[in-house]
Coordinates of C-alpha atoms (C1' of nucleotides) in Angstrom, one line a residue:
Chain A
M1 CA 32.0 142.3 29.5
P2 CA 33.5 145.7 29.9
A3 CA 37.1 145.4 31.0
P4 CA 38.6 148.4 33.1
T5 CA 40.7 149.9 30.8
N6 CA 43.4 151.8 30.6
A7 CA 42.5 155.0 28.4
S8 CA 45.0 156.8 26.3
F9 CA 44.0 160.1 25.4
S10 CA 45.1 161.5 23.1
T11 CA 48.3 163.7 22.7
A12 CA 47.7 166.0 19.6
T13 CA 48.8 168.8 19.3
G14 CA 49.5 171.7 17.1
P15 CA 48.6 171.4 13.9
D16 CA 46.5 168.2 14.8
V17 CA 44.3 169.6 17.4
K18 CA 40.3 169.0 16.3
V19 CA 38.2 170.7 19.2
R20 CA 34.8 170.9 18.1
F21 CA 31.8 173.3 19.1
C22 CA 28.2 171.7 19.9
P23 CA 25.1 173.5 20.4
S24 CA 21.2 172.1 21.5
P25 CA 19.4 174.9 18.9
T26 CA 17.2 175.7 21.9
G27 CA 16.8 178.8 22.6
T28 CA 19.2 182.5 21.7
P29 CA 22.5 182.4 22.0
H30 CA 23.9 183.1 25.3
V31 CA 27.0 184.5 25.6
G32 CA 28.1 181.8 28.0
L33 CA 27.6 178.9 25.6
I34 CA 29.5 182.0 22.1
R35 CA 32.6 182.4 25.1
T36 CA 32.8 178.5 24.7
A37 CA 32.8 178.5 20.9
L38 CA 35.3 181.4 21.4
F39 CA 37.4 180.1 23.6
N40 CA 36.7 175.9 21.0
W41 CA 38.0 178.5 17.7
A42 CA 40.9 180.1 19.3
Y43 CA 42.2 176.8 20.8
A44 CA 42.2 175.1 17.0
R45 CA 43.5 178.5 15.6
H46 CA 46.1 178.8 18.0
N47 CA 47.3 175.5 16.9
G48 CA 46.3 176.0 13.5
G49 CA 44.4 172.4 14.7
Q50 CA 40.8 172.6 12.8
L51 CA 36.8 173.4 14.6
V52 CA 33.6 171.2 14.8
F53 CA 31.1 173.1 14.0
R54 CA 28.3 169.7 14.9
I55 CA 24.1 170.4 16.3
E56 CA 23.1 168.6 19.3
D57 CA 19.7 168.6 17.7
T58 CA 18.3 165.8 19.5
D59 CA 15.0 167.0 21.6
A60 CA 12.4 168.1 18.5
A61 CA 10.4 168.9 21.7
R62 CA 12.7 172.1 22.2
D63 CA 14.9 172.2 19.3
S64 CA 13.8 175.2 16.8
E65 CA 14.9 175.4 13.4
E66 CA 14.9 179.8 14.6
S67 CA 17.8 179.3 16.9
Y68 CA 19.3 176.7 14.7
E69 CA 20.2 180.6 12.0
Q70 CA 20.6 182.5 15.5
L71 CA 22.9 180.0 16.3
L72 CA 24.9 180.6 12.7
E73 CA 24.0 184.0 12.7
A74 CA 25.7 184.5 16.3
L75 CA 29.0 183.0 15.0
R76 CA 29.2 185.2 11.8
W77 CA 28.9 188.3 13.3
L78 CA 31.2 187.3 16.2
G79 CA 34.3 186.1 12.8
I80 CA 34.5 182.6 15.1
D81 CA 34.3 180.7 11.3
W82 CA 35.1 176.3 11.2
D83 CA 36.0 174.6 9.4
E84 CA 33.8 171.1 9.2
G85 CA 30.4 170.9 10.5
V86 CA 27.6 172.1 8.9
E87 CA 26.3 174.9 6.4
I88 CA 30.1 173.9 5.4
G89 CA 30.4 170.0 5.4
G90 CA 33.0 168.0 5.6
P91 CA 34.1 164.0 5.7
N92 CA 32.2 163.4 8.4
G93 CA 29.0 164.5 7.9
P94 CA 25.9 165.1 8.4
Y95 CA 26.6 167.6 11.0
R96 CA 23.6 166.9 13.0
Q97 CA 22.2 165.1 15.4
S98 CA 18.8 164.5 13.8
Q99 CA 20.0 163.3 10.3
R100 CA 22.6 160.5 12.4
G101 CA 19.7 158.4 13.2
D102 CA 21.5 155.6 11.4
I103 CA 25.3 155.8 12.3
Y104 CA 23.7 155.5 15.5
R105 CA 21.7 152.7 14.7
E106 CA 24.3 150.9 13.7
L107 CA 26.3 151.2 16.4
I108 CA 23.6 150.6 19.2
E109 CA 23.1 147.6 17.8
K110 CA 27.1 146.9 18.1
L111 CA 27.1 148.1 21.5
R112 CA 24.7 145.8 22.5
D113 CA 26.2 142.5 21.0
A114 CA 28.9 143.1 22.5
G115 CA 28.4 143.8 26.3
Y116 CA 28.2 147.5 27.2
L117 CA 24.7 147.7 26.7
Y118 CA 21.8 146.4 28.7
E119 CA 18.4 146.7 29.1
S120 CA 15.9 149.2 31.4
F121 CA 13.3 148.2 31.9
A122 CA 12.4 149.9 36.0
T123 CA 11.1 153.6 35.5
A124 CA 12.4 156.6 37.9
E125 CA 9.0 156.0 40.1
E126 CA 10.4 152.2 40.7
I127 CA 13.7 153.1 41.0
E128 CA 13.2 155.5 43.5
A129 CA 10.4 153.3 45.5
R130 CA 13.1 150.6 45.4
N131 CA 15.5 153.3 46.5
V132 CA 13.7 153.8 49.7
A133 CA 12.9 150.4 50.5
N134 CA 16.7 148.6 50.2
G135 CA 16.9 152.3 52.3
R136 CA 19.2 153.5 49.7
D137 CA 19.0 157.3 49.5
P138 CA 17.2 158.4 46.7
K139 CA 19.8 161.0 45.3
Q140 CA 22.2 158.1 44.3
G141 CA 19.8 157.2 40.8
Y142 CA 20.0 153.8 39.4
D143 CA 21.8 150.8 41.2
N144 CA 22.2 149.0 38.0
F145 CA 19.9 146.2 39.1
E146 CA 19.2 145.0 35.8
R147 CA 22.1 144.2 34.8
T148 CA 21.8 141.1 36.0
L149 CA 18.3 140.4 35.1
T150 CA 17.8 137.2 33.8
E151 CA 16.3 136.2 29.6
E152 CA 13.6 135.4 31.3
Q153 CA 13.2 138.0 33.4
R154 CA 13.2 141.0 30.5
E155 CA 11.1 138.1 28.7
A156 CA 8.2 139.1 32.0
Y157 CA 9.1 142.7 31.4
R158 CA 8.2 142.2 27.4
A159 CA 5.3 140.5 28.2
E160 CA 3.3 143.6 30.1
G161 CA 4.3 145.3 27.2
R162 CA 7.3 146.7 28.7
H163 CA 10.3 148.7 26.5
P164 CA 12.8 148.8 27.9
A165 CA 15.7 151.8 28.0
L166 CA 18.9 151.0 27.4
R167 CA 22.2 151.3 29.9
L168 CA 25.4 151.7 29.8
R169 CA 27.5 149.6 31.4
V170 CA 30.1 151.4 33.6
P171 CA 33.5 150.1 35.0
D172 CA 33.5 149.1 38.5
A173 CA 36.8 151.5 39.3
D174 CA 38.1 154.6 39.9
L175 CA 38.0 157.2 36.5
S176 CA 40.7 159.1 36.4
F177 CA 41.9 162.4 34.1
D178 CA 43.2 165.6 33.4
D179 CA 41.2 167.7 33.2
L180 CA 43.4 171.4 30.9
V181 CA 41.7 174.0 33.3
R182 CA 41.8 172.1 36.3
G183 CA 44.3 169.4 36.5
P184 CA 43.6 166.2 37.4
I185 CA 40.3 165.1 38.6
T186 CA 39.0 161.1 40.0
F187 CA 35.5 160.4 40.7
P188 CA 35.5 157.5 42.2
A189 CA 34.1 154.3 41.2
G190 CA 29.9 154.2 42.5
S191 CA 30.0 157.8 42.1
F192 CA 28.6 157.6 38.3
T193 CA 25.6 154.7 38.0
D194 CA 24.8 153.0 34.6
F195 CA 23.4 155.6 33.0
V196 CA 20.5 155.6 30.6
V197 CA 21.5 156.0 26.8
V198 CA 18.8 154.7 24.6
R199 CA 15.1 155.8 24.8
P200 CA 12.8 152.8 24.9
N201 CA 12.0 153.9 21.3
G202 CA 15.1 153.7 20.6
A203 CA 15.9 157.6 20.3
P204 CA 19.7 157.9 21.9
L205 CA 20.2 160.5 24.5
Y206 CA 22.7 163.5 24.3
T207 CA 24.5 160.7 26.3
F208 CA 25.2 158.7 24.6
V209 CA 25.6 161.2 20.4
N210 CA 27.9 163.0 22.0
P211 CA 31.0 161.5 23.5
V212 CA 29.9 159.1 19.9
D213 CA 30.1 161.9 18.1
D214 CA 33.7 163.3 19.4
A215 CA 35.1 160.0 18.0
L216 CA 33.4 159.4 15.0
M217 CA 34.5 162.9 14.5
G218 CA 38.2 162.2 15.2
I219 CA 38.3 165.4 17.9
T220 CA 41.0 165.4 20.0
H221 CA 40.3 168.2 22.8
V222 CA 36.7 168.8 24.3
L223 CA 36.2 172.2 25.8
R224 CA 32.6 172.9 27.2
G225 CA 31.2 174.2 30.3
E226 CA 31.5 173.0 34.0
D227 CA 28.3 172.1 33.9
I228 CA 29.0 168.9 33.0
L229 CA 32.1 168.7 34.4
S230 CA 30.5 165.7 36.5
S231 CA 29.4 163.8 33.5
T232 CA 32.3 163.0 32.5
P233 CA 33.5 159.6 33.9
R234 CA 30.4 158.5 32.3
Q235 CA 31.5 160.0 28.8
I236 CA 34.7 158.5 29.8
A237 CA 33.2 155.0 30.2
L238 CA 31.5 155.4 26.9
Y239 CA 34.6 155.9 24.8
H240 CA 36.6 152.7 26.1
A241 CA 33.3 150.3 25.4
L242 CA 33.9 152.8 22.1
I243 CA 38.1 151.6 21.7
E244 CA 36.6 148.1 22.3
V245 CA 35.0 148.1 19.3
G246 CA 37.0 149.5 17.2
I247 CA 35.1 152.5 16.5
T248 CA 38.6 155.0 18.0
D249 CA 41.7 154.5 19.2
V250 CA 41.9 157.3 21.9
V251 CA 39.5 159.2 24.4
P252 CA 39.8 163.4 23.7
R253 CA 41.7 165.4 26.9
F254 CA 38.3 167.5 28.4
G255 CA 39.0 171.1 29.3
H256 CA 36.0 172.8 31.7
L257 CA 34.8 176.9 31.5
P258 CA 34.0 178.2 34.1
Y259 CA 30.5 179.7 34.1
V260 CA 29.4 182.7 33.6
M261 CA 27.8 184.2 36.4
G262 CA 24.9 186.8 36.7
D263 CA 24.7 189.1 40.0
G264 CA 24.4 187.2 42.8
N265 CA 26.3 184.0 42.7
K266 CA 23.8 182.4 40.3
K267 CA 24.8 181.1 36.8
L268 CA 23.9 183.7 34.4
S269 CA 20.2 182.7 33.0
K270 CA 18.4 182.7 29.8
R271 CA 15.9 184.8 31.0
D272 CA 18.7 187.8 31.6
P273 CA 18.5 189.6 29.0
E274 CA 21.9 190.1 29.5
S275 CA 22.5 185.9 28.9
N276 CA 21.0 186.9 25.0
L277 CA 23.9 187.5 22.7
F278 CA 21.4 189.6 20.3
H279 CA 20.6 192.3 23.0
H280 CA 23.7 193.3 23.6
R281 CA 24.5 193.7 19.6
V282 CA 20.7 195.8 19.6
R283 CA 22.0 198.3 21.7
G284 CA 25.4 198.5 19.8
F285 CA 28.0 196.9 21.0
I286 CA 30.7 195.8 18.2
P287 CA 31.3 192.2 17.8
E288 CA 35.6 193.8 18.1
G289 CA 33.9 195.4 21.6
L290 CA 32.0 191.8 22.9
V291 CA 34.4 189.7 22.1
N292 CA 37.6 191.3 24.2
Y293 CA 35.0 191.6 26.4
L294 CA 34.3 188.0 26.2
S295 CA 38.1 186.3 26.2
L296 CA 38.0 188.5 29.4
L297 CA 35.5 186.2 31.1
G298 CA 37.6 183.5 32.2
W299 CA 41.2 184.4 30.4
S300 CA 42.9 187.6 29.5
L301 CA 46.1 188.3 27.4
T302 CA 49.1 189.9 30.0
H303 CA 48.8 191.3 33.6
D304 CA 48.4 195.5 32.0
R305 CA 46.7 195.3 28.9
D306 CA 43.0 193.9 27.9
I307 CA 41.7 195.7 24.4
F308 CA 43.1 194.2 22.4
S309 CA 41.9 192.3 18.9
L310 CA 41.3 188.4 17.9
D311 CA 43.9 188.2 15.9
E312 CA 46.1 189.1 19.5
M313 CA 44.0 186.3 21.7
V314 CA 44.6 184.1 18.7
G315 CA 47.9 184.4 18.9
A316 CA 48.7 183.9 23.5
F317 CA 45.7 181.5 23.8
D318 CA 46.4 178.4 25.8
V319 CA 43.4 176.8 27.5
V320 CA 45.4 175.9 30.3
D321 CA 45.7 179.6 30.7
V322 CA 41.5 179.6 31.5
N323 CA 41.3 180.6 35.1
P324 CA 39.3 178.0 37.1
N325 CA 37.1 180.1 38.6
P326 CA 33.5 181.2 37.9
A327 CA 34.0 185.0 35.8
R328 CA 30.7 187.6 36.6
F329 CA 29.2 189.6 33.7
D330 CA 29.9 192.2 34.1
L331 CA 27.8 194.9 32.0
K332 CA 29.7 197.7 32.8
K333 CA 33.3 197.5 32.2
A334 CA 31.9 195.2 28.3
E335 CA 30.3 198.8 27.5
S336 CA 33.8 200.4 28.1
I337 CA 35.5 198.0 26.0
N338 CA 33.6 198.5 23.6
G339 CA 33.9 201.9 24.2
D340 CA 37.1 201.9 23.5
H341 CA 37.1 198.9 20.3
I342 CA 34.2 201.9 18.9
R343 CA 37.4 204.9 19.3
M344 CA 39.7 202.6 17.5
L345 CA 37.4 201.8 14.3
A346 CA 38.3 203.8 11.4
P347 CA 35.6 206.9 10.6
A348 CA 35.2 205.5 7.6
D349 CA 34.3 201.9 9.0
F350 CA 32.4 203.7 11.4
E351 CA 29.7 205.9 9.5
E352 CA 29.0 203.1 7.9
R353 CA 28.4 200.7 11.2
I354 CA 25.9 203.4 12.5
I355 CA 24.0 204.1 9.2
P356 CA 22.1 200.5 11.5
Y357 CA 21.6 202.5 14.4
L358 CA 20.2 205.8 13.4
S359 CA 17.0 204.0 11.7
G360 CA 13.8 206.6 12.2
Y361 CA 16.3 209.3 11.5
I362 CA 17.1 208.3 8.2
S363 CA 16.2 205.9 5.9
N364 CA 19.3 202.3 4.8
P365 CA 21.1 203.1 2.6
P366 CA 21.5 207.2 3.7
T367 CA 19.8 209.6 0.9
P368 CA 23.1 212.1 -0.9
I369 CA 21.9 213.9 1.3
E370 CA 21.5 212.6 4.7
R371 CA 25.3 210.9 3.5
V372 CA 26.6 214.2 3.8
I373 CA 25.6 215.2 7.0
L374 CA 25.7 212.1 8.4
H375 CA 29.7 211.9 7.1
E376 CA 30.0 215.5 9.2
A377 CA 28.7 214.3 12.1
A378 CA 29.7 211.0 12.9
P379 CA 33.8 212.6 13.7
L380 CA 32.0 214.8 16.5
V381 CA 30.1 211.4 19.1
Q382 CA 33.1 208.3 17.9
E383 CA 34.7 209.4 21.3
R384 CA 32.2 210.1 22.9
I385 CA 29.7 206.2 23.0
A386 CA 30.5 202.9 24.3
L387 CA 27.5 201.6 22.7
L388 CA 27.0 202.6 18.8
G389 CA 23.0 202.5 20.6
E390 CA 24.1 206.3 21.8
V391 CA 24.2 207.5 18.1
G392 CA 20.0 208.0 17.7
H393 CA 19.8 210.9 21.0
L394 CA 22.6 212.6 19.8
L395 CA 22.5 212.7 15.8
G396 CA 19.3 213.0 15.4
P397 CA 18.8 216.2 15.3
F398 CA 20.7 216.7 12.3
F399 CA 18.1 215.0 11.1
T400 CA 16.1 216.7 11.9
A401 CA 13.8 219.2 10.3
D402 CA 13.6 222.0 12.8
G403 CA 9.9 222.5 13.1
E404 CA 9.9 219.0 14.9
L405 CA 12.2 218.9 16.9
D406 CA 11.3 218.9 20.5
F407 CA 12.8 219.6 23.4
D408 CA 13.3 217.7 26.2
D409 CA 12.0 219.1 29.6
D410 CA 15.3 218.1 31.6
A411 CA 16.8 220.7 29.4
M412 CA 14.7 223.3 29.4
P413 CA 16.9 226.6 30.4
G414 CA 14.5 229.3 32.3
A415 CA 13.5 232.4 31.1
D416 CA 15.8 234.8 31.1
A417 CA 17.5 232.8 28.9
L418 CA 15.9 235.1 26.2
L419 CA 18.4 237.8 26.2
V420 CA 21.2 235.0 25.5
L421 CA 19.4 233.8 22.9
D422 CA 18.3 237.1 21.1
A423 CA 22.6 238.0 21.8
A424 CA 23.3 234.9 20.3
A425 CA 21.2 235.5 17.2
G426 CA 21.8 238.9 16.3
A427 CA 25.1 238.0 16.3
L428 CA 25.3 235.1 13.9
S429 CA 22.8 236.9 11.9
Q430 CA 25.7 238.7 11.6
L431 CA 28.1 237.0 11.0
N432 CA 28.6 235.0 7.1
D433 CA 31.3 232.6 6.6
W434 CA 30.0 230.1 8.6
A435 CA 32.7 227.6 9.7
A436 CA 32.9 226.8 13.5
E437 CA 36.0 228.6 15.0
H438 CA 33.5 231.8 14.6
I439 CA 30.9 231.0 15.2
E440 CA 32.9 230.6 18.2
R441 CA 34.6 233.2 18.0
V442 CA 31.8 235.1 18.1
L443 CA 29.5 233.6 20.5
R444 CA 32.0 234.4 23.2
E445 CA 32.8 238.0 22.2
S446 CA 29.4 238.9 22.3
L447 CA 28.0 236.5 25.0
V448 CA 31.1 235.7 27.7
E449 CA 33.4 239.2 26.8
G450 CA 30.2 241.5 25.9
A451 CA 27.8 240.0 28.0
G452 CA 29.9 238.5 30.6
L453 CA 28.2 235.3 30.9
K454 CA 30.2 232.4 32.3
P455 CA 30.2 229.9 28.8
R456 CA 28.4 227.6 30.4
V457 CA 25.2 230.1 31.3
A458 CA 26.1 231.3 27.7
F459 CA 26.2 228.3 25.8
G460 CA 23.7 225.6 28.3
P461 CA 21.0 227.7 25.4
L462 CA 22.2 226.7 21.6
R463 CA 22.5 223.9 22.8
T464 CA 19.0 223.2 24.1
A465 CA 18.1 225.4 21.3
V466 CA 19.9 223.7 18.3
S467 CA 19.5 220.0 19.3
G468 CA 16.4 219.6 21.8
R469 CA 18.9 218.3 24.4
R470 CA 21.2 218.8 27.9
I471 CA 24.1 216.7 26.4
S472 CA 24.6 216.6 22.5
P473 CA 28.3 216.8 20.8
P474 CA 30.3 219.9 20.3
L475 CA 27.7 223.2 19.8
F476 CA 29.5 225.5 17.5
E477 CA 30.8 222.6 15.0
S478 CA 27.1 221.4 15.8
M479 CA 25.9 224.6 14.3
E480 CA 28.1 225.1 11.4
L481 CA 27.2 221.5 10.0
L482 CA 22.8 222.4 10.3
G483 CA 24.0 225.7 8.2
K484 CA 22.8 229.6 9.7
E485 CA 19.0 228.9 8.4
S486 CA 18.3 227.0 10.4
T487 CA 20.7 227.8 13.7
L488 CA 19.1 230.7 13.8
A489 CA 15.6 228.9 13.2
R490 CA 16.2 226.1 16.2
I491 CA 17.1 229.4 18.3
G492 CA 13.6 231.3 17.5
R493 CA 11.9 228.8 18.2
L494 CA 13.3 227.9 21.6
S495 CA 12.7 231.9 22.2
A496 CA 8.6 231.6 20.9
R497 CA 8.7 228.6 23.9
L498 CA 10.3 230.6 27.1
Chain B
rG1 C1' 22.9 164.4 51.5
rG2 C1' 27.3 161.4 47.8
rC3 C1' 30.3 162.8 44.4
rC4 C1' 33.2 166.8 41.9
rC5 C1' 34.4 171.6 40.6
rC6 C1' 35.7 176.9 43.3
rA7 C1' 38.2 180.2 46.6
rU8 C1' 43.6 187.4 45.6
rC9 C1' 40.3 194.3 45.3
rG10 C1' 33.1 195.4 44.6
rU11 C1' 33.8 193.5 39.7
rA12 C1' 37.6 190.8 35.5
rU13 C1' 42.0 188.7 36.3
rA14 C1' 48.5 189.0 37.7
rG15 C1' 50.5 186.7 40.5
rC16 C1' 52.8 179.2 39.6
rG17 C1' 58.0 180.3 47.1
rG18 C1' 62.2 185.6 47.7
rC19 C1' 60.9 190.5 42.2
rC20 C1' 54.5 191.4 47.1
rU21 C1' 55.0 197.5 51.6
rA22 C1' 51.2 192.6 45.9
rG23 C1' 50.4 194.8 39.4
rU24 C1' 46.2 195.6 35.5
rA25 C1' 41.8 197.6 33.6
rC26 C1' 36.2 198.6 35.1
rG27 C1' 33.7 200.6 38.9
rC28 C1' 32.9 204.6 43.0
rU29 C1' 36.2 208.7 43.9
rG30 C1' 39.6 214.1 44.0
rC31 C1' 41.7 217.4 40.5
rC32 C1' 43.1 218.6 35.3
rC33 C1' 41.8 220.1 30.2
rU34 C1' 36.2 221.9 29.3
rC35 C1' 30.1 225.0 25.5
rU36 C1' 27.1 220.3 27.4
rC37 C1' 28.6 214.6 27.8
rA38 C1' 31.9 212.4 26.4
rC39 C1' 37.7 210.9 25.2
rG40 C1' 42.5 211.8 27.6
rG41 C1' 46.3 213.3 32.0
rC42 C1' 47.8 213.1 37.0
rG43 C1' 45.9 211.5 42.4
rG44 C1' 42.4 208.1 45.4
rU45 C1' 39.7 204.2 47.4
rA46 C1' 40.1 198.7 47.7
rA47 C1' 42.2 192.2 48.4
rC48 C1' 45.5 186.8 49.0
rA49 C1' 38.6 183.2 53.6
rC50 C1' 39.9 180.6 57.9
rC51 C1' 43.3 177.4 61.1
rG52 C1' 48.2 174.7 60.9
rG53 C1' 51.9 172.6 58.0
rU54 C1' 56.2 172.2 55.2
rU55 C1' 60.7 176.2 54.6
rC56 C1' 65.3 180.6 55.8
rG57 C1' 61.7 182.3 53.2
rA58 C1' 53.8 181.5 51.8
rA59 C1' 48.7 184.9 47.8
rU60 C1' 52.3 181.2 45.8
rC61 C1' 52.8 173.9 47.6
rC62 C1' 50.5 170.2 51.4
rG63 C1' 45.7 168.9 54.8
rG64 C1' 41.5 170.7 57.7
rU65 C1' 37.7 174.2 58.6
rU66 C1' 34.2 177.4 56.5
rG67 C1' 31.8 179.7 52.2
rG68 C1' 30.2 179.2 47.6
rG69 C1' 28.4 176.3 42.8
rG70 C1' 28.1 171.5 40.3
rU71 C1' 25.7 166.8 39.7
rC72 C1' 22.9 162.8 40.9
rA73 C1' 16.8 162.9 34.1
rC74 C1' 14.5 158.0 29.8
rC75 C1' 16.9 167.2 29.3
rA76 C1' 21.2 169.1 26.9

RNA sequence: GGCCCCAUCGUAUAGCGGCCUAGUACGCUGCCCUCUCACGGCGGUAACACCGGUUCGAAUCCGGUUGGGGUCACCA
């Protein structure tokens, strides 16, 4: 019989800290999940400890290899590395629970022989019916009644052809722990009941394999979402059993990270595109920006600065500073931070990173000609975008043939722009030294000073002619990049449309 | 419903008993810069959920109320 143990919680600090990230490979990586990975990683790195990356694929019906690959891809993209786990191995492998069946089977026998696990034959319907019959709120769940089944009673169930699940006998005592982000928490005895750890077919459930692997792998700090806060007493109960049978000697410290919320008061759902990490990458978030924003969901570096690098985060991160209340995912703020990080990129780096976002306009890798244009054009947009995905719209016209440029409807000027276009073409055709400063000079002389037009009305039509857009990179630099011939051709082409 | 968690501007947060007539950032907004859009600069807007208590003094500590969320699966 399990004796109520006084848990000895881990006291590991510094290099002895060992955390883990253990997602289930279902669906595409969720930003909340990745935030959890980030905090675990930052905690390990800050302390000079270790991060274990384990896969909890015990639900064959929902798990997928594709999802597993995406998890790897997500962490690599963000620069989150691990010291032990899938892909790289380690002393406690294998790191996919689907491959650890033998380990679990042996442990289940051990725990069962020691009396911590008992057979449970009741179905969910029977448990509910039993509660109703006893005037007990069905929502209270299982009432532990099979704890005391006699061998004869069990035999009778088996004779009916029933196969039992296995439940853990939880202690009839209050269970307390000191949450790293929330402080002391106590669950009164009776508020958590004996729970199923092994299916009738012998397959262990998450409720079993999660604490077991944490114990086997020497995890000292469990940092996870607050959705499993309520199951912590049950896991501690399992830990006590594991300690009793000599599998481990400490219970890890727990820290429950706040939810990442969507609009309203609900968790950011997997159905919401904003929950999908890769959705943000497709739109043009760079890892530096996204990781910076994600770290701000429940944590902050200082009181007056929210743009910082991963290194700075690692240097300052401590899970006890994490805010316990739920954080809303604010796309606008995320984009703003991403824009700041884009502006901090070295020009050559920026140039490389936008190439994939220019597909449809240039080849990847770019041809030598495209490369030359790209090199000149990239600096024109680096400080005006928040998302790399914006480059297509801004730079596309530079990679479009004069005759194929489309003029956006909202950019089309009235027929009176003909005068402007003609005057500009006239002035420009006289210009031989084709540089932005000269282009600007002759255009200002003829249109602004000469014709007395406001800069806005003078240059608007030219912007449309050159870019086809109402909004574009700086006009004169654009003309320089395009070259004299192309610029005049485009001006003529727009004139013909008016 | 039982149990658990949470509660500062619209949002994310700073604040750990006096530095708070509550700071910063995003957002919104006024002005400046300006060939568009951005960037940048200078302003503005807006919060301690409520009620008690402790204290010379409370956003900070305690209790309660209200509100929100989670959990009570042979999912994870």
